[in-house]
């Protein structure tokens, strides 16, 4: 019987195992994960679990019983050291060889590390794994001084969690505004104002020179302009890097992730990739795209599993992500790269933090973001995929149902 192996014990790995069993794979099925935890979801680590609103058990993709009942072999706390496509084996750190007939690489990504003097001090914290979230939770106490380096999604979500816990929070952003490149000025200003209104000290246009410490533990951040910020903990959120070493050394095409076609098949036969690490061709967008968000790890494994089983499927879902910060909830669907759109249309008043924003190329919707407005993702998604021209005036009018703008 064919042996299917999944390297990566995150959401993508867990969902791929589920999809393989659902669609009929009855042979051996192995998940290799370098953490000691069974597959779990990462969004709660910067949201509900970090805030203390969700229990630890809620983060897992499946229960322990599920893996036993579905005869999935979990090799946890085990690192895959090499893949040999010639003999179809995965070599583990301890030298064991795991044979495969079909292989899925769901190796995810790792936080970019800060390369500055003092970056190795204790209480310089990152967020990727459940243990990281627990360390952050311990550091986020009332009155604690927290400095967050990086004004991206992870930086702002951890800043919100720290502030909600009563910590004094400073966010350092080298750009003019947090999320400026991602969202554009008008929408980025909403998030900057949100944090300012909740007491976060947002320092923009700054460069970090070094971290300072006492007895091996961080006690502050020194900026290039000479200022020194006191810190009980420093959170670093400066982006992530796809974990491509296994793929690269195995001879797979790698470019900003593992390159795949729309079926999530890599350049090497019988090896697939899914989740953060996959730079997949998107047939609707006409380009390769690597998406660092939960929805890809949730939905891509179904397509990869079908491909591994010899069934035809393509991944054409539009990118989707969401965030919860203080009393603001947001969903974003579509893709509008910096410089790839010419204007933004707002339905509602951004200053009230209850609106929908549409990124436009001419009269065509490329992406939409709903802020504290709900049950609109599907009509927004349909507007994007239709490719239909939409009049800005009607798009911006809250009295015009979005469904009426569809073909």
Coordinates of N, CA, C and O in Angstrom, one line a residue, residues 102-106 252 258 260 263-266 268-274 303-304 307-310:
X102 N 4.2 9.3 -1.8 CA 3.8 10.7 -2.0 C 4.2 11.5 -0.8 O 4.0 11.0 0.3
X103 N 4.7 12.7 -1.0 CA 5.2 13.5 0.1 C 4.6 14.9 0.0 O 4.5 15.5 -1.1
X104 N 4.1 15.4 1.2 CA 3.7 16.8 1.3 C 4.6 17.6 2.2 O 4.8 17.2 3.4
X105 N 5.1 18.7 1.7 CA 6.0 19.6 2.5 C 5.1 20.7 3.0 O 4.6 21.5 2.2
X106 N 4.8 20.7 4.3 CA 4.1 21.7 5.0 C 4.9 22.3 6.1 O 4.5 22.3 7.3
X252 N 14.3 20.8 -5.3 CA 13.1 21.4 -5.7 C 13.3 22.8 -6.1 O 14.2 23.5 -5.6
X258 N 8.5 27.4 -1.7 CA 8.6 26.2 -2.6 C 7.7 26.5 -3.8 O 6.4 26.6 -3.6
X260 N 5.2 25.9 -6.7 CA 4.3 24.8 -7.1 C 3.4 25.4 -8.2 O 3.3 26.6 -8.5
X263 N -2.0 23.0 -8.8 CA -2.4 21.8 -8.1 C -1.6 21.6 -6.8 O -1.7 20.6 -6.1
X264 N -0.6 22.5 -6.5 CA 0.3 22.4 -5.4 C 1.3 21.3 -5.6 O 2.0 20.9 -4.6
X265 N 1.5 20.9 -6.8 CA 2.6 20.0 -7.2 C 3.9 20.8 -7.3 O 3.9 21.8 -8.0
X266 N 5.0 20.3 -6.7 CA 6.3 21.0 -6.9 C 6.9 20.6 -8.2 O 6.3 19.8 -9.0
X268 N 9.3 18.5 -8.5 CA 9.7 17.1 -8.4 C 8.5 16.2 -8.3 O 7.6 16.5 -7.5
X269 N 8.4 15.2 -9.1 CA 7.3 14.3 -9.1 C 6.9 13.8 -7.7 O 7.8 13.4 -6.9
X270 N 5.6 13.8 -7.4 CA 5.1 13.1 -6.2 C 5.4 13.9 -4.9 O 5.3 13.4 -3.8
X271 N 5.9 15.1 -5.1 CA 6.1 16.0 -3.9 C 5.3 17.2 -4.0 O 5.3 17.9 -5.1
X272 N 4.5 17.5 -3.0 CA 3.6 18.6 -3.0 C 4.0 19.6 -1.9 O 4.7 19.2 -1.0
X273 N 3.4 20.8 -1.9 CA 3.7 21.8 -0.8 C 2.4 22.5 -0.5 O 1.6 22.8 -1.4
X274 N 2.2 22.9 0.7 CA 1.0 23.7 1.1 C 1.3 24.5 2.3 O 2.2 24.3 3.1
X303 N -6.6 20.5 -1.6 CA -6.2 20.4 -3.0 C -4.9 19.5 -3.1 O -4.8 18.7 -4.0
X304 N -4.0 19.7 -2.2 CA -2.8 18.9 -2.2 C -3.1 17.4 -2.0 O -2.6 16.5 -2.7
X307 N -4.5 15.9 -5.2 CA -3.5 15.7 -6.1 C -2.6 14.4 -5.8 O -2.3 13.7 -6.7
X308 N -2.3 14.3 -4.5 CA -1.6 13.1 -4.1 C -2.3 11.8 -4.4 O -1.7 10.8 -4.6
X309 N -3.7 11.9 -4.4 CA -4.5 10.7 -4.6 C -4.8 10.6 -6.1 O -5.6 9.7 -6.5
X310 N -4.2 11.4 -7.0 CA -4.4 11.3 -8.4 C -5.7 11.9 -8.9 O -6.1 11.6 -10.0

